[in-house]
Short mmCIF file of C-alpha atoms in Angstrom, two decimals:
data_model
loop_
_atom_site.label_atom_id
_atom_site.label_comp_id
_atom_site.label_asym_id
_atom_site.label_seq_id
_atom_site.Cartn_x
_atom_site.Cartn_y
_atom_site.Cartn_z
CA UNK A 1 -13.66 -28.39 -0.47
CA UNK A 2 -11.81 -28.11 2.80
CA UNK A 3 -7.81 -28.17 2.45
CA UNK A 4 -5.78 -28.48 5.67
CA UNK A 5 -2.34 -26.65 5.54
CA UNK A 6 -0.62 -28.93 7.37
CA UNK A 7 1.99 -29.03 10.31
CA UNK A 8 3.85 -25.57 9.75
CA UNK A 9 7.35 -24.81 10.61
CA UNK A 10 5.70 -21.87 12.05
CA UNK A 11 2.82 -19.81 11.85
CA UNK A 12 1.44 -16.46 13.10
CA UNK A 13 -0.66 -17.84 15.32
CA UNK A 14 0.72 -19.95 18.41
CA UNK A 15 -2.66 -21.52 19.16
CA UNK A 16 -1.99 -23.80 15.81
CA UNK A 17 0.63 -25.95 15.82
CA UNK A 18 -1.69 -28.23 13.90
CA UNK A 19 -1.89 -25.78 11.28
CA UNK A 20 -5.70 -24.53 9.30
CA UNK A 21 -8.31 -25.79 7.46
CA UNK A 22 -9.36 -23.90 4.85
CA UNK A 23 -13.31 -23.80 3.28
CA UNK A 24 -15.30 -21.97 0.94
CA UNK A 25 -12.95 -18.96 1.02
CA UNK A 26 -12.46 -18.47 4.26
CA UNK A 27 -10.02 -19.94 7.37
CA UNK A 28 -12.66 -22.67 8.92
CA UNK A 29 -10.24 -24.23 11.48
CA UNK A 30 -7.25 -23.45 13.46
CA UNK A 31 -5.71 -26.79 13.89
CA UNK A 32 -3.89 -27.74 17.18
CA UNK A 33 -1.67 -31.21 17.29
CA UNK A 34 -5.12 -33.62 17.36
CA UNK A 35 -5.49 -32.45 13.81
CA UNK A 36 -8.73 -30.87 11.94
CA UNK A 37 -12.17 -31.83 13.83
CA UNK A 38 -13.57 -32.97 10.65
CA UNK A 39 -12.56 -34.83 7.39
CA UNK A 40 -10.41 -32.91 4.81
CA UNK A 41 -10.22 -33.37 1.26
CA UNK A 42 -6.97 -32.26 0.15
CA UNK A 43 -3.63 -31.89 2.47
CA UNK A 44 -1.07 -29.53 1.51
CA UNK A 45 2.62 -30.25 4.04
CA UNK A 46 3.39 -27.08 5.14
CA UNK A 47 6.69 -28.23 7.30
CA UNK A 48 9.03 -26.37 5.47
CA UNK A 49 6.97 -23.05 5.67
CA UNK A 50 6.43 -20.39 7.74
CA UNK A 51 2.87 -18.76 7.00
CA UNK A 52 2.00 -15.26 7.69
CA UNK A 53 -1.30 -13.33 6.91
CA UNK A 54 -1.18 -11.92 3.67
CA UNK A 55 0.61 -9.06 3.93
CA UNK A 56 -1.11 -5.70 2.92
CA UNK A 57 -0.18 -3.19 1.56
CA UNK A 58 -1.68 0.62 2.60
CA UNK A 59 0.07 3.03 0.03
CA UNK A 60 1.77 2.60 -3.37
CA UNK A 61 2.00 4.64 -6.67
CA UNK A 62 2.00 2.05 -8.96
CA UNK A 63 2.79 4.01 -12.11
CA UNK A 64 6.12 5.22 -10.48
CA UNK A 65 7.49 1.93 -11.55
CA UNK A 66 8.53 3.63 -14.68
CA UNK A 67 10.58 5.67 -13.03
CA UNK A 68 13.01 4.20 -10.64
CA UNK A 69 15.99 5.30 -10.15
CA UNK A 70 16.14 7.66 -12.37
CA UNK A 71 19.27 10.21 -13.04
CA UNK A 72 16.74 13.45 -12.61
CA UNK A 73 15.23 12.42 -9.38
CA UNK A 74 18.52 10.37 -7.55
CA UNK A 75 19.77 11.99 -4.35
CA UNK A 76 16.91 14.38 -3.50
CA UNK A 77 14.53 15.20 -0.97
CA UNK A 78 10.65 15.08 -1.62
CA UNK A 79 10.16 18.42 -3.19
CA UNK A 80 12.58 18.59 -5.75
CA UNK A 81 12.21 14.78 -6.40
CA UNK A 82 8.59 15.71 -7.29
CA UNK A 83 9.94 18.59 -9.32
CA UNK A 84 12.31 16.50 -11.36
CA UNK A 85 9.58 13.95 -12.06
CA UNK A 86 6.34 15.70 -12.30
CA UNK A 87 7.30 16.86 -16.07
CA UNK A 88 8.50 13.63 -17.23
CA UNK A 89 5.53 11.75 -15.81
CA UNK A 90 3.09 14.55 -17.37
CA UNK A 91 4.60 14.10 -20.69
CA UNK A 92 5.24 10.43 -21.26
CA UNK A 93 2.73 8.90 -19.45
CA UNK A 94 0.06 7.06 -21.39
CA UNK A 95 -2.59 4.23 -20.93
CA UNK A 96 -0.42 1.76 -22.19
CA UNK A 97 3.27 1.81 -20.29
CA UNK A 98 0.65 2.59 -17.46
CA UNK A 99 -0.99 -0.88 -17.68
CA UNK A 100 2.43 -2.07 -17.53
CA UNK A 101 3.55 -0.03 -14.89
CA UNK A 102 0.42 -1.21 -12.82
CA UNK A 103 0.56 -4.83 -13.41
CA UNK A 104 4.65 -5.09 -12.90
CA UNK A 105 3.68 -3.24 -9.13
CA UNK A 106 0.82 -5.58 -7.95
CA UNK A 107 3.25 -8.77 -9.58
CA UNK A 108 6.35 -7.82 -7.64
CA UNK A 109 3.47 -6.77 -4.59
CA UNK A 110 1.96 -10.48 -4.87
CA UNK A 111 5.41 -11.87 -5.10
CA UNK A 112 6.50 -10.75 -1.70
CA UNK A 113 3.65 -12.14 0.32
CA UNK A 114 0.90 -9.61 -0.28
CA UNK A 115 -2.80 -10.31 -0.80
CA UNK A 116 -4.46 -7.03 -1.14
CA UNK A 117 -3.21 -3.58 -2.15
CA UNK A 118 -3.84 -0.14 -2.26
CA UNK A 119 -2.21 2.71 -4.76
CA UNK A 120 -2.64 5.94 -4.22
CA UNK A 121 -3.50 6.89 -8.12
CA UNK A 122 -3.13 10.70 -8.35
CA UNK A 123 -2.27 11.07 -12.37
CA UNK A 124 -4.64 10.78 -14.75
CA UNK A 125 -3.11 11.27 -18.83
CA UNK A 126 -4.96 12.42 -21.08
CA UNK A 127 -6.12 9.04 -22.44
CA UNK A 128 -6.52 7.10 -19.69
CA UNK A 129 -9.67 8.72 -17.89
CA UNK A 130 -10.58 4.91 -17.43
CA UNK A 131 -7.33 4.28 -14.81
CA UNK A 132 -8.92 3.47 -11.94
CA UNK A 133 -10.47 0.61 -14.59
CA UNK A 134 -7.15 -0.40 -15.36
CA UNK A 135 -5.57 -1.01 -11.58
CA UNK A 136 -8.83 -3.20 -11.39
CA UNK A 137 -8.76 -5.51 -14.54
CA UNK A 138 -5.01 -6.03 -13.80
CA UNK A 139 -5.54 -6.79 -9.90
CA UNK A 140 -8.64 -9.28 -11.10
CA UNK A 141 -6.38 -11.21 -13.32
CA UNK A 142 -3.54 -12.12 -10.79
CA UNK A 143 -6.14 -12.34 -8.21
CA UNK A 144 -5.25 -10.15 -5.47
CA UNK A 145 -7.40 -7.79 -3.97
CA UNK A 146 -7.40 -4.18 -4.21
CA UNK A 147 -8.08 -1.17 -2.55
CA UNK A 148 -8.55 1.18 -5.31
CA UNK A 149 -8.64 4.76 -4.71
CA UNK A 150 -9.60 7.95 -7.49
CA UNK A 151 -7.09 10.56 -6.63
CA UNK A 152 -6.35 14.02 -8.00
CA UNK A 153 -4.54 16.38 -8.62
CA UNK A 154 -6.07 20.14 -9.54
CA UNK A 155 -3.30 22.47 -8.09
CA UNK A 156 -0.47 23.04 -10.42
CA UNK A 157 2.13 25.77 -10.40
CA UNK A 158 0.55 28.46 -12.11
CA UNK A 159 -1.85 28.04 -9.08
CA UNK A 160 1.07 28.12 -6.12
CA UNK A 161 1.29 24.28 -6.30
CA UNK A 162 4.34 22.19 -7.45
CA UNK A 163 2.73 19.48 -9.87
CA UNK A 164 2.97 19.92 -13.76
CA UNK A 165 0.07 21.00 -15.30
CA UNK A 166 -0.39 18.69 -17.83
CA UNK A 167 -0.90 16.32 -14.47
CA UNK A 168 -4.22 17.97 -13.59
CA UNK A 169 -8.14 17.42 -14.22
CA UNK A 170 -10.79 19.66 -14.61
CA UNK A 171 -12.81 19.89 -10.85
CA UNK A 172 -16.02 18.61 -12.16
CA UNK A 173 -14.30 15.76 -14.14
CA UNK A 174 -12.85 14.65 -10.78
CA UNK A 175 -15.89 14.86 -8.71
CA UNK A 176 -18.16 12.99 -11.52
CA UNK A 177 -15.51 10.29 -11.58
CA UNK A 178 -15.11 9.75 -8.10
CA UNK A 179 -19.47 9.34 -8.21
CA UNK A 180 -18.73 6.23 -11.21
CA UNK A 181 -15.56 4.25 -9.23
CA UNK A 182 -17.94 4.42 -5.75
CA UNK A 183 -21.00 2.95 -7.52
CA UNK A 184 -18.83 0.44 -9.83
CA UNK A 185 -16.25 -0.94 -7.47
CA UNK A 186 -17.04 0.13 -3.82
CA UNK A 187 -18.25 -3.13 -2.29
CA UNK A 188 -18.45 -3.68 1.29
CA UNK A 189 -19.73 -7.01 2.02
CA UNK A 190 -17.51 -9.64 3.29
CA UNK A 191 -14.18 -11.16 0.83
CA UNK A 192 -14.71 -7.94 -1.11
CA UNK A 193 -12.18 -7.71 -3.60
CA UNK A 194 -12.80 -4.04 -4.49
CA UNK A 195 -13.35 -1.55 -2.16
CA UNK A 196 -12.83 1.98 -2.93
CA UNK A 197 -11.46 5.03 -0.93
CA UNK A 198 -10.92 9.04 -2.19
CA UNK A 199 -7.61 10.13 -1.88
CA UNK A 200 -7.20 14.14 -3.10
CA UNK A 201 -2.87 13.75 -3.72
CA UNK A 202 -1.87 16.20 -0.96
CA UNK A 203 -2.36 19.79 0.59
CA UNK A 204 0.31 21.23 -1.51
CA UNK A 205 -1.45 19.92 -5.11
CA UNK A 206 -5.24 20.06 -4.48
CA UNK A 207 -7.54 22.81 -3.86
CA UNK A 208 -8.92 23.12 -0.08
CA UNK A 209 -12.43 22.68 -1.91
CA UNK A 210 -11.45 19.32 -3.18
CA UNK A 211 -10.33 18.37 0.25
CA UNK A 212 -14.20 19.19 1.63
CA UNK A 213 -16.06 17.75 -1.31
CA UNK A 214 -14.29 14.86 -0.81
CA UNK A 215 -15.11 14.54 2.49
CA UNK A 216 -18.50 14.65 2.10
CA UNK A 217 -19.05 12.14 -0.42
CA UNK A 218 -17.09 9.80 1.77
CA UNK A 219 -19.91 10.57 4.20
CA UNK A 220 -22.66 9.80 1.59
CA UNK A 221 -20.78 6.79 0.25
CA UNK A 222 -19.05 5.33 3.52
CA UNK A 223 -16.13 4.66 2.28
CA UNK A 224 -12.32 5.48 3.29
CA UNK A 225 -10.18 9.13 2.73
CA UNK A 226 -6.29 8.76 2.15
CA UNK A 227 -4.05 11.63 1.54
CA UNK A 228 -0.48 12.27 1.93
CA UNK A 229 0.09 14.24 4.93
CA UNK A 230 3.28 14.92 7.48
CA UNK A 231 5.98 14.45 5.01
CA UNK A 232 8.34 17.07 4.87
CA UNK A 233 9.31 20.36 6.50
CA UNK A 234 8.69 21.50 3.21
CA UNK A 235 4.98 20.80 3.55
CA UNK A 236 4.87 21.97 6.80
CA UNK A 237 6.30 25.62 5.44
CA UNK A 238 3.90 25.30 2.52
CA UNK A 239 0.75 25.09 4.65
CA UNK A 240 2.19 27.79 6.87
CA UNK A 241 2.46 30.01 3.76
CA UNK A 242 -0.67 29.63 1.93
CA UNK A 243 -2.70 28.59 5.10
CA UNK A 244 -1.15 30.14 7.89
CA UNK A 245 -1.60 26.48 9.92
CA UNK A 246 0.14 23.53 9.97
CA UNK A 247 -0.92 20.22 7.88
CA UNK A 248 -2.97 19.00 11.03
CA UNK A 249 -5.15 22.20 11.41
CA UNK A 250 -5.68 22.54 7.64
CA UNK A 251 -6.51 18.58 7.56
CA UNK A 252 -9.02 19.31 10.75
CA UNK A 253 -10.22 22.66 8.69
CA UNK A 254 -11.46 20.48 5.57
CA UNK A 255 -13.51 17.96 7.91
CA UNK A 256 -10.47 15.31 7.44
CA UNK A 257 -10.28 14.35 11.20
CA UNK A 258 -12.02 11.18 11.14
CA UNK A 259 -11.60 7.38 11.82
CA UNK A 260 -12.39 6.94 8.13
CA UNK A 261 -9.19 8.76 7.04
CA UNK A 262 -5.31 7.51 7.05
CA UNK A 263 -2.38 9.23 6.07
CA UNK A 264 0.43 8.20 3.83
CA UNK A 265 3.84 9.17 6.23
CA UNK A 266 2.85 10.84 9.32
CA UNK A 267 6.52 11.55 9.96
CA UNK A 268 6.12 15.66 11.53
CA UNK A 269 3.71 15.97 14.00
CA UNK A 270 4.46 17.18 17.15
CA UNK A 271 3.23 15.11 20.85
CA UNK A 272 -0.01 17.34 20.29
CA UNK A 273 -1.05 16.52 16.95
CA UNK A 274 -0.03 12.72 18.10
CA UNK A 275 -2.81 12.73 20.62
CA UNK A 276 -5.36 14.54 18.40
CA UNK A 277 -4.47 11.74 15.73
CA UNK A 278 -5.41 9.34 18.17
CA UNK A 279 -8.05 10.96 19.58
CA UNK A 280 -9.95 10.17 16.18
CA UNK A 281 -8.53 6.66 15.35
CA UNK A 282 -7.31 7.88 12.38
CA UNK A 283 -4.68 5.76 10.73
CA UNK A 284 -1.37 6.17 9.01
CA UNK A 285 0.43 4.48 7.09
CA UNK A 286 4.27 4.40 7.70
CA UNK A 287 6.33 3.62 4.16
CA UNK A 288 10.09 3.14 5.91
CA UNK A 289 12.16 2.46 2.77
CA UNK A 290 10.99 6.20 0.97
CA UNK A 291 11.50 7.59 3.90
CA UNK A 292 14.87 7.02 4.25
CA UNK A 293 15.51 7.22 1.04
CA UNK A 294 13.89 10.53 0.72
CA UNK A 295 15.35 11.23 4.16
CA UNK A 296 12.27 12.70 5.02
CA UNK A 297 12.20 11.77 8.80
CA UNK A 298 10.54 8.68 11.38
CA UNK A 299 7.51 8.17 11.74
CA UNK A 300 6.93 8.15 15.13
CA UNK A 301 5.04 4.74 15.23
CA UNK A 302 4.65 3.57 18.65
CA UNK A 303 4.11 7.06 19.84
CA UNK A 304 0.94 7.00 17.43
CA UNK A 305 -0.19 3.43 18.15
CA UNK A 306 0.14 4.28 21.86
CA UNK A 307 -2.19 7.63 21.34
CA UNK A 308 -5.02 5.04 19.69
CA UNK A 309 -3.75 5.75 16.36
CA UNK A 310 -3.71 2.29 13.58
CA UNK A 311 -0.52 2.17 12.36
CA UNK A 312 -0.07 0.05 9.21
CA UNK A 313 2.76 -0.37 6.24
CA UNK A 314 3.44 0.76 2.64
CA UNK A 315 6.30 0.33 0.24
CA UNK A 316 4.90 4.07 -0.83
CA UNK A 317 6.15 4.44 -4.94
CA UNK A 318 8.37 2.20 -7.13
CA UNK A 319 10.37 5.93 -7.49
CA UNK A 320 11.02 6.59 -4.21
CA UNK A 321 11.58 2.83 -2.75
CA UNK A 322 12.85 1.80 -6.00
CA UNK A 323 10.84 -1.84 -5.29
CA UNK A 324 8.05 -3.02 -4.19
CA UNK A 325 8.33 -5.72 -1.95
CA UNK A 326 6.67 -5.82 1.21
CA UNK A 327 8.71 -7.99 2.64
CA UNK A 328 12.00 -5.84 2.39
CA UNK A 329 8.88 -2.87 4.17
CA UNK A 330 8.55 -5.26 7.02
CA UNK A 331 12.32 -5.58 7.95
CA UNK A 332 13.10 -1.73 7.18
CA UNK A 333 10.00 -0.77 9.89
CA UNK A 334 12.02 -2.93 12.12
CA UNK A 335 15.53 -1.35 11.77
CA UNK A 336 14.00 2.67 11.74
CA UNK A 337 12.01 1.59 14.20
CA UNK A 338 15.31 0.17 16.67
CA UNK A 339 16.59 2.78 15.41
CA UNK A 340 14.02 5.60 16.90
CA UNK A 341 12.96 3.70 20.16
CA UNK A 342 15.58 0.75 20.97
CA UNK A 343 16.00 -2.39 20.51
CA UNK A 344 13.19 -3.69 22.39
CA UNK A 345 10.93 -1.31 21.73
CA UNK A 346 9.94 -2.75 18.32
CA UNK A 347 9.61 -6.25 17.46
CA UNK A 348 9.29 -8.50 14.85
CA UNK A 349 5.51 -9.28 16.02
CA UNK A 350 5.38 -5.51 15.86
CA UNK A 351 5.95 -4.99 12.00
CA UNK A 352 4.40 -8.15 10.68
CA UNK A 353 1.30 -6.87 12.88
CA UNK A 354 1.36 -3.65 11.14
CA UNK A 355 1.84 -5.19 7.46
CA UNK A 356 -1.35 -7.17 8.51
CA UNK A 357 -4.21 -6.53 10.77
CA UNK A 358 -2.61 -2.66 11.00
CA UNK A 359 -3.07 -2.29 7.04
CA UNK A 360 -6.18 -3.97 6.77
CA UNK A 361 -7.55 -1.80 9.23
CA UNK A 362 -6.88 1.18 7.96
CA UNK A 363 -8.44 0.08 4.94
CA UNK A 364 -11.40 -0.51 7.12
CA UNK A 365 -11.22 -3.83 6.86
CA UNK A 366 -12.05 -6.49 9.42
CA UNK A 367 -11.94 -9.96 7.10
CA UNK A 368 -8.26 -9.33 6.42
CA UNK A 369 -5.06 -9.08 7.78
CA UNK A 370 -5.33 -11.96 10.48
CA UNK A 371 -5.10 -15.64 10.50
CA UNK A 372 -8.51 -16.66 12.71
CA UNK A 373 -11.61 -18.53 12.38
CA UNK A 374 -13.59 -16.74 9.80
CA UNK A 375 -11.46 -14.39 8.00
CA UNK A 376 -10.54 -14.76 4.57
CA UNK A 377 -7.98 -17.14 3.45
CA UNK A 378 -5.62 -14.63 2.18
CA UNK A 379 -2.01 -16.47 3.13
CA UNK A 380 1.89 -15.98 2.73
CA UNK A 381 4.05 -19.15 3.19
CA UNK A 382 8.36 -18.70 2.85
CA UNK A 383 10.65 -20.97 3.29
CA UNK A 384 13.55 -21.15 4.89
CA UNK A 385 15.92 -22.91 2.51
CA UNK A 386 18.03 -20.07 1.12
CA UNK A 387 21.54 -19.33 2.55
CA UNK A 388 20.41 -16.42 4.58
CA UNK A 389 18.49 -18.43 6.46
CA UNK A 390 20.83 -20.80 7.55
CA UNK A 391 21.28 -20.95 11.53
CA UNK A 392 18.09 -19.33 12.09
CA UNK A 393 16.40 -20.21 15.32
CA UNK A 394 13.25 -18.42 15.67
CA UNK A 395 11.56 -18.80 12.14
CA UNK A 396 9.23 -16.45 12.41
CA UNK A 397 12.16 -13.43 13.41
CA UNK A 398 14.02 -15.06 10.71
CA UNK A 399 11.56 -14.06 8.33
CA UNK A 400 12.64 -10.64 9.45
CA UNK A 401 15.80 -10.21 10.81
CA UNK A 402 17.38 -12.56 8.05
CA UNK A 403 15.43 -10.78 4.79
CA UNK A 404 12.98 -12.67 3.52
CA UNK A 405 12.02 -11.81 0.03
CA UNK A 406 10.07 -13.23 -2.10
CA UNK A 407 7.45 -16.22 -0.82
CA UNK A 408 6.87 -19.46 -1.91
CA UNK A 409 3.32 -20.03 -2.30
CA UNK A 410 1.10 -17.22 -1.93
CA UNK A 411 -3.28 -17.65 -1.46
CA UNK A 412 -6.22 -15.37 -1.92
CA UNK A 413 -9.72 -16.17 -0.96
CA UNK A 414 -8.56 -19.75 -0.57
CA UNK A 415 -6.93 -19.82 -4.21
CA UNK A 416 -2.86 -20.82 -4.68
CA UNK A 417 -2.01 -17.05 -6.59
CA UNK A 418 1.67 -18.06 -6.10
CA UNK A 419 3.14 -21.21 -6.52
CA UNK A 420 6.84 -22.03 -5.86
CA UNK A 421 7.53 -18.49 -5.78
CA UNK A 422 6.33 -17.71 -9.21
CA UNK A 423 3.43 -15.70 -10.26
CA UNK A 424 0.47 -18.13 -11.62
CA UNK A 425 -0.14 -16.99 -15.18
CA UNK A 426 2.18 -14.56 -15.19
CA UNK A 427 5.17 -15.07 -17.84
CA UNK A 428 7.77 -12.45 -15.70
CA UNK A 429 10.49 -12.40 -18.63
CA UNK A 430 8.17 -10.43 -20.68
CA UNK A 431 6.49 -9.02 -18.08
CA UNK A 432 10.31 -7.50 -17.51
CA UNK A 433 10.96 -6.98 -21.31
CA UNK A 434 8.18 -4.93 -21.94
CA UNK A 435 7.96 -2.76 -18.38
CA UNK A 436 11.42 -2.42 -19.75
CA UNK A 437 9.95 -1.05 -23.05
CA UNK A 438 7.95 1.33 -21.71
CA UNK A 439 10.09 2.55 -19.07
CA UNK A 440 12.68 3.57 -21.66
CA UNK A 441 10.53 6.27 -22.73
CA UNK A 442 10.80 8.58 -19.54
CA UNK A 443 14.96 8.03 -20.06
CA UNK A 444 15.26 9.41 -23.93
CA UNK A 445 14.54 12.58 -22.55
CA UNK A 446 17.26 13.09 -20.34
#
């Protein structure tokens, strides 16, 4: 079937004032003002929407959704964040609220524009072994895709780390895993909706060993490494301690410096350790909204891009955003951004670029992330009828500058996932009441 999206009120893509055609997954057309150079079956009037690429997204924690806001954790910088929330997550988490944890994320995720996700999934309770299983069912039945990656975590305090205990898994356990989610869900043929990347937590939770084992099997497997690196000062003066290097040199020391890898952050590294970045095309992931929160720092994004670097966005956990809404991502890269270079410096063009073709490649992906000729038909259409968006004259900046939140009609693959601005399939009241539920739990303690 080929469906023209008709006659936007704007579009990514100023080539198309026509609109696209869409067929057998993929875009087929770009339409200029002739209209589509071959019979259509089905019009949908797009002349109330603006349509981006679907947005995605490059580094989540989906079962942090359980714990926003929380009294332990508010008004605190990374490390003592973690150390307020480690124990609570290591005792209460369990298969169950996680499900609910994972399918509230990628709902609110799909909600606000965004086709395909990845979540950094570091915690593994003690009856859930299966999680990477779960983030996939749950992704599969609101048809987004997802970027799943097996995490760990195998440093706890008693070993110089900051993680509870009760959060770690036995080395081999990890390794063996890692072996099953590659050969189950890594699939890298075009319109994959599972891919799969290994993504060891961070230098101050995982053994150095980890790091290199790691490595290699992304070698064997060809597939992507993600880690958290360039947080804090208080990573830098961990690494320091129990390294004597900085993050960069311990990432380089593990075999980490390579255009398969991005970084969740990359907020402290010097003009050096820019250009070494770079250098290898690695990519990193900038999550505005924790960052402030956390006030860990600015990423210094146009410094990186400018060095060779991909830069792409993340909403980074539901307990250090509190949301997650890529939308609200898109507009907070713009303001930190004005904020650390100017006004001109960063553009709206900038930060839907990175939301889209930036995330997507850091994911490695090149069938993503753009609306051309051949690339999937993963879409994002918002109106403009809401109050805020009165007196708007560029649409596309309004999107932006004026806050959009939550789309109207959202496609994957060619499919309508969301459909005036509600989930399809989804019932969200008790989708809230039992998130709600389980999210009580990690509150009776306090």
């Amino acid at each position: 079937m080929r469906l023209w999206i008709k006659s936007p009120l704007a579009m990514l893509d100023d080539a198309a004032p026509g609109g696209l055609v869409v067929e057998d997954r993929r875009i087929a057309e770009l339409v200029g003002a002739q209209g589509p150079s071959a019979p259509v079956d089905e019009v949908f009037d797009a002349s109330r929407h603006v349509i981006l690429p679907g947005l995605v997204n490059t580094h989540h924690h989906f079962f942090q959704t359980l714990t926003r806001a929380h009294p332990e954790a508010i008004n605190k910088e990374l490390f003592p964040w973690l150390k307020a929330l480690y124990p609570l997550w290591g005792q209460h988490l369990n298969r169950d609220r996680f499900r609910l944890a994972v399918r509230l994320a990628l709902t609110e995720l799909l909600m606000s524009g965004c086709t395909t996700a990845s979540d950094h999934l570091f915690v593994f309770a003690a009856d859930m072994p299966d999680a990477v299983d779960i983030e996939a069912e749950e992704a599969a039945t609101l048809g987004m895709r997802v970027a799943l990656t097996r995490g760990a975590i195998n440093l706890g305090t008693k070993s110089g780390g900051i993680a509870d205990e009760r959060l770690m898994q036995d080395y081999d356990t990890v390794l063996s895993d890692c072996e099953r989610v590659l050969g189950r869900y890594h699939d890298t043929s075009h319109g994959a909706m599972t891919t799969v990347a290994l993504a060891p937590c961070a230098p101050f939770n995982v053994t150095k060993q980890l790091m290199k084992d790691t490595a290699l099997l992304a070698e064997t497997h060809d597939c992507r490494l993600h880690t958290h690196l360039g947080e804090t000062h208080d990573e830098d003066d961990f690494c320091l301690h129990h390294f004597g290097c900085r993050p960069l040199d311990y990432l380089e020391e593990v075999g980490w410096l390579s255009d398969r890898v991005w970084l969740a952050h990359g907020i402290h590294f010097d003009a050096g350790e820019i250009e070494r970045i770079g250098r290898h095309r690695m990519g990193v992931c900038h999550c505005p909204t924790s960052n402030m929160l956390l006030a860990s720092g600015q990423c210094r994004t146009k410094d990186l891009e400018a060095a060779g670097a991909v830069v792409g966005l993340g909403v980074d956990g539901s307990a250090s955003n509190d949301n997650s809404n890529m939308m609200e991502g898109v507009r907070q890269a713009l303001l930190l951004g004005r904020l650390t270079y100017g006004a001109a410096a960063v553009t709206h063009h900038d930060v839907l670029r990175w939301a889209s073709e930036g995330s997507a490649r850091c994911l490695g992906r090149g069938d993503i992330g753009r609306i051309a000729v051949g690339y999937q038909a993963d879409l994002a259409l918002f109106t403009l009828d809401e109050l805020r968006f009165s007196g708007a004259g560029d649409p596309l900046a309004a999107l932006v500058l004026c806050g959009a939140h939550t789309a109207d009609r959202v496609m994957v693959g060619g499919d309508w996932r969301v459909v005036d601005g509600r989930p399809v399939g989804v019932d969200l009241m008790r989708l809230r009441e039992e998130h709600g539920a389980a999210a009580r739990a990690f509150l009776e303690a306090v």
